[in-house]
Amino acid sequence: MYGDDKQALLREAVSAVDGSVAQEFETRFSSWKRTWVYEHTAHLSDPAFVTHNEEFLALVAMGPQVLPLIVGKLTDPDNFLALQLYETVETDAGAVVAINPGDEAILEGEQGRAQRMVERWIANL
């Protein structure tokens, strides 16, 4: 999906995150991801619903230092809901991909928007 040079840039950014921070992020992200499939929330179509829990807030509290790790998670299409985390932690509005309703890209859904965001983030490295 991404060229080797872009993958290398992302790997470099991810590896630059302090090891203990990365480990804590992995633990918190796994806990948060488990909330995505709760029986009472799985049917909801609003992706922002995954932000309404303590696990999400614990990740947000880690701050912008974990942005490379979030972007790394977004390279997996199954993690597109992490776009909610990225958009909460990222302070630069220009780094967020917004798709207008009339744009054909809207047909790609949140998965496509997440992939476009990863590409934009890497391009800004």
PDB file of C-alpha atoms in Angstrom:
ATOM      1  CA  MET A   1       0.000   0.000   0.000  1.00  0.00           C
ATOM      2  CA  TYR A   2       2.790   2.425   0.914  1.00  0.00           C
ATOM      3  CA  GLY A   3       6.109   2.560  -0.897  1.00  0.00           C
ATOM      4  CA  ASP A   4       9.192   1.154   0.801  1.00  0.00           C
ATOM      5  CA  ASP A   5      10.545   4.641   1.395  1.00  0.00           C
ATOM      6  CA  LYS A   6       7.344   5.724   3.134  1.00  0.00           C
ATOM      7  CA  GLN A   7       7.252   2.552   5.226  1.00  0.00           C
ATOM      8  CA  ALA A   8      10.854   3.189   6.244  1.00  0.00           C
ATOM      9  CA  LEU A   9      10.020   6.749   7.316  1.00  0.00           C
ATOM     10  CA  LEU A  10       7.119   5.512   9.411  1.00  0.00           C
ATOM     11  CA  ARG A  11       9.200   2.725  10.983  1.00  0.00           C
ATOM     12  CA  GLU A  12      11.860   5.300  11.866  1.00  0.00           C
ATOM     13  CA  ALA A  13       9.277   7.597  13.488  1.00  0.00           C
ATOM     14  CA  VAL A  14       7.756   4.691  15.433  1.00  0.00           C
ATOM     15  CA  SER A  15      11.143   3.466  16.641  1.00  0.00           C
ATOM     16  CA  ALA A  16      12.038   6.986  17.831  1.00  0.00           C
ATOM     17  CA  VAL A  17       9.295   6.784  20.481  1.00  0.00           C
ATOM     18  CA  ASP A  18      10.689   5.888  23.904  1.00  0.00           C
ATOM     19  CA  GLY A  19      10.433   2.137  24.497  1.00  0.00           C
ATOM     20  CA  SER A  20       8.540   2.396  27.788  1.00  0.00           C
ATOM     21  CA  VAL A  21       6.051   4.828  26.206  1.00  0.00           C
ATOM     22  CA  ALA A  22       5.591   2.472  23.252  1.00  0.00           C
ATOM     23  CA  GLN A  23       4.996  -0.472  25.577  1.00  0.00           C
ATOM     24  CA  GLU A  24       2.442   1.469  27.622  1.00  0.00           C
ATOM     25  CA  PHE A  25       0.743   2.584  24.407  1.00  0.00           C
ATOM     26  CA  GLU A  26       0.496  -1.026  23.184  1.00  0.00           C
ATOM     27  CA  THR A  27      -1.105  -2.112  26.443  1.00  0.00           C
ATOM     28  CA  ARG A  28      -3.576   0.770  26.461  1.00  0.00           C
ATOM     29  CA  PHE A  29      -4.344   0.419  22.747  1.00  0.00           C
ATOM     30  CA  SER A  30      -5.113  -3.291  23.153  1.00  0.00           C
ATOM     31  CA  SER A  31      -7.444  -2.512  26.044  1.00  0.00           C
ATOM     32  CA  TRP A  32      -9.178   0.186  24.016  1.00  0.00           C
ATOM     33  CA  LYS A  33      -9.476  -1.991  20.923  1.00  0.00           C
ATOM     34  CA  ARG A  34     -11.289  -4.643  22.959  1.00  0.00           C
ATOM     35  CA  THR A  35     -14.005  -2.045  23.653  1.00  0.00           C
ATOM     36  CA  TRP A  36     -14.681  -1.758  19.916  1.00  0.00           C
ATOM     37  CA  VAL A  37     -16.505  -5.082  19.874  1.00  0.00           C
ATOM     38  CA  TYR A  38     -18.660  -4.826  22.954  1.00  0.00           C
ATOM     39  CA  GLU A  39     -21.973  -6.377  22.037  1.00  0.00           C
ATOM     40  CA  HIS A  40     -23.918  -3.224  22.895  1.00  0.00           C
ATOM     41  CA  THR A  41     -21.672  -0.964  20.772  1.00  0.00           C
ATOM     42  CA  ALA A  42     -20.736  -3.134  17.806  1.00  0.00           C
ATOM     43  CA  HIS A  43     -23.902  -2.280  15.900  1.00  0.00           C
ATOM     44  CA  LEU A  44     -23.469   1.488  16.144  1.00  0.00           C
ATOM     45  CA  SER A  45     -22.497   3.222  12.927  1.00  0.00           C
ATOM     46  CA  ASP A  46     -21.002   6.354  14.494  1.00  0.00           C
ATOM     47  CA  PRO A  47     -17.246   5.738  14.775  1.00  0.00           C
ATOM     48  CA  ALA A  48     -16.974   8.401  17.488  1.00  0.00           C
ATOM     49  CA  PHE A  49     -18.807   6.059  19.845  1.00  0.00           C
ATOM     50  CA  VAL A  50     -15.487   4.288  20.543  1.00  0.00           C
ATOM     51  CA  THR A  51     -14.294   7.470  22.254  1.00  0.00           C
ATOM     52  CA  HIS A  52     -16.779   7.186  25.119  1.00  0.00           C
ATOM     53  CA  ASN A  53     -14.765   5.091  27.540  1.00  0.00           C
ATOM     54  CA  GLU A  54     -11.901   5.224  30.029  1.00  0.00           C
ATOM     55  CA  GLU A  55      -9.580   3.245  27.758  1.00  0.00           C
ATOM     56  CA  PHE A  56      -9.783   5.965  25.106  1.00  0.00           C
ATOM     57  CA  LEU A  57      -9.166   8.718  27.648  1.00  0.00           C
ATOM     58  CA  ALA A  58      -6.096   6.866  28.947  1.00  0.00           C
ATOM     59  CA  LEU A  59      -4.643   6.886  25.421  1.00  0.00           C
ATOM     60  CA  VAL A  60      -5.462  10.564  24.898  1.00  0.00           C
ATOM     61  CA  ALA A  61      -3.653  11.344  28.162  1.00  0.00           C
ATOM     62  CA  MET A  62      -0.443   9.996  26.615  1.00  0.00           C
ATOM     63  CA  GLY A  63      -0.425  13.060  24.366  1.00  0.00           C
ATOM     64  CA  PRO A  64       1.156  13.848  21.009  1.00  0.00           C
ATOM     65  CA  GLN A  65       4.283  11.793  21.738  1.00  0.00           C
ATOM     66  CA  VAL A  66       2.313   8.703  20.650  1.00  0.00           C
ATOM     67  CA  LEU A  67       1.212  10.086  17.257  1.00  0.00           C
ATOM     68  CA  PRO A  68       3.725   7.923  15.343  1.00  0.00           C
ATOM     69  CA  LEU A  69       2.375   4.860  17.148  1.00  0.00           C
ATOM     70  CA  ILE A  70      -1.211   5.793  16.302  1.00  0.00           C
ATOM     71  CA  VAL A  71      -0.275   6.293  12.661  1.00  0.00           C
ATOM     72  CA  GLY A  72       1.474   2.923  12.734  1.00  0.00           C
ATOM     73  CA  LYS A  73      -1.747   1.314  13.938  1.00  0.00           C
ATOM     74  CA  LEU A  74      -3.691   3.020  11.155  1.00  0.00           C
ATOM     75  CA  THR A  75      -1.662   1.217   8.496  1.00  0.00           C
ATOM     76  CA  ASP A  76      -3.766  -1.836   9.370  1.00  0.00           C
ATOM     77  CA  PRO A  77      -7.211  -1.304   7.785  1.00  0.00           C
ATOM     78  CA  ASP A  78      -8.807  -3.151  10.724  1.00  0.00           C
ATOM     79  CA  ASN A  79      -7.642  -0.335  13.007  1.00  0.00           C
ATOM     80  CA  PHE A  80      -9.485   2.450  11.172  1.00  0.00           C
ATOM     81  CA  LEU A  81     -11.314   3.373  14.369  1.00  0.00           C
ATOM     82  CA  ALA A  82      -7.959   4.613  15.690  1.00  0.00           C
ATOM     83  CA  LEU A  83      -8.613   7.587  13.429  1.00  0.00           C
ATOM     84  CA  GLN A  84     -10.782   8.851  16.288  1.00  0.00           C
ATOM     85  CA  LEU A  85      -7.746   8.772  18.569  1.00  0.00           C
ATOM     86  CA  TYR A  86      -5.500  10.438  15.998  1.00  0.00           C
ATOM     87  CA  GLU A  87      -7.962  13.280  15.462  1.00  0.00           C
ATOM     88  CA  THR A  88      -8.235  13.851  19.210  1.00  0.00           C
ATOM     89  CA  VAL A  89      -4.495  13.834  19.895  1.00  0.00           C
ATOM     90  CA  GLU A  90      -3.313  15.690  16.770  1.00  0.00           C
ATOM     91  CA  THR A  91      -3.242  19.432  17.424  1.00  0.00           C
ATOM     92  CA  ASP A  92      -2.549  20.490  13.824  1.00  0.00           C
ATOM     93  CA  ALA A  93      -5.892  20.717  12.038  1.00  0.00           C
ATOM     94  CA  GLY A  94      -4.042  20.595   8.707  1.00  0.00           C
ATOM     95  CA  ALA A  95      -2.834  17.092   9.528  1.00  0.00           C
ATOM     96  CA  VAL A  96      -6.394  15.754   9.683  1.00  0.00           C
ATOM     97  CA  VAL A  97      -8.006  14.476   6.503  1.00  0.00           C
ATOM     98  CA  ALA A  98     -11.522  15.779   5.997  1.00  0.00           C
ATOM     99  CA  ILE A  99     -13.532  14.573   3.034  1.00  0.00           C
ATOM    100  CA  ASN A 100     -16.407  16.649   1.733  1.00  0.00           C
ATOM    101  CA  PRO A 101     -19.689  14.786   1.182  1.00  0.00           C
ATOM    102  CA  GLY A 102     -19.584  15.532  -2.565  1.00  0.00           C
ATOM    103  CA  ASP A 103     -16.081  14.099  -2.992  1.00  0.00           C
ATOM    104  CA  GLU A 104     -15.878  10.608  -4.505  1.00  0.00           C
ATOM    105  CA  ALA A 105     -13.381   9.693  -1.779  1.00  0.00           C
ATOM    106  CA  ILE A 106     -16.327   9.584   0.627  1.00  0.00           C
ATOM    107  CA  LEU A 107     -17.147   6.205  -0.889  1.00  0.00           C
ATOM    108  CA  GLU A 108     -13.939   4.810   0.616  1.00  0.00           C
ATOM    109  CA  GLY A 109     -15.446   5.201   4.080  1.00  0.00           C
ATOM    110  CA  GLU A 110     -13.469   5.644   7.262  1.00  0.00           C
ATOM    111  CA  GLN A 111     -10.969   2.988   6.174  1.00  0.00           C
ATOM    112  CA  GLY A 112     -10.067   5.038   3.103  1.00  0.00           C
ATOM    113  CA  ARG A 113      -9.918   8.253   5.089  1.00  0.00           C
ATOM    114  CA  ALA A 114      -7.580   6.605   7.596  1.00  0.00           C
ATOM    115  CA  GLN A 115      -5.251   5.481   4.803  1.00  0.00           C
ATOM    116  CA  ARG A 116      -5.246   8.979   3.281  1.00  0.00           C
ATOM    117  CA  MET A 117      -4.381  10.381   6.696  1.00  0.00           C
ATOM    118  CA  VAL A 118      -1.435   7.977   7.049  1.00  0.00           C
ATOM    119  CA  GLU A 119      -0.142   9.058   3.646  1.00  0.00           C
ATOM    120  CA  ARG A 120      -0.467  12.745   4.586  1.00  0.00           C
ATOM    121  CA  TRP A 121       1.256  12.197   7.925  1.00  0.00           C
ATOM    122  CA  ILE A 122       4.192  10.390   6.343  1.00  0.00           C
ATOM    123  CA  ALA A 123       4.478  13.063   3.631  1.00  0.00           C
ATOM    124  CA  ASN A 124       4.875  15.672   6.382  1.00  0.00           C
ATOM    125  CA  LEU A 125       7.773  13.880   8.068  1.00  0.00           C
TER     126      LEU A 125
END
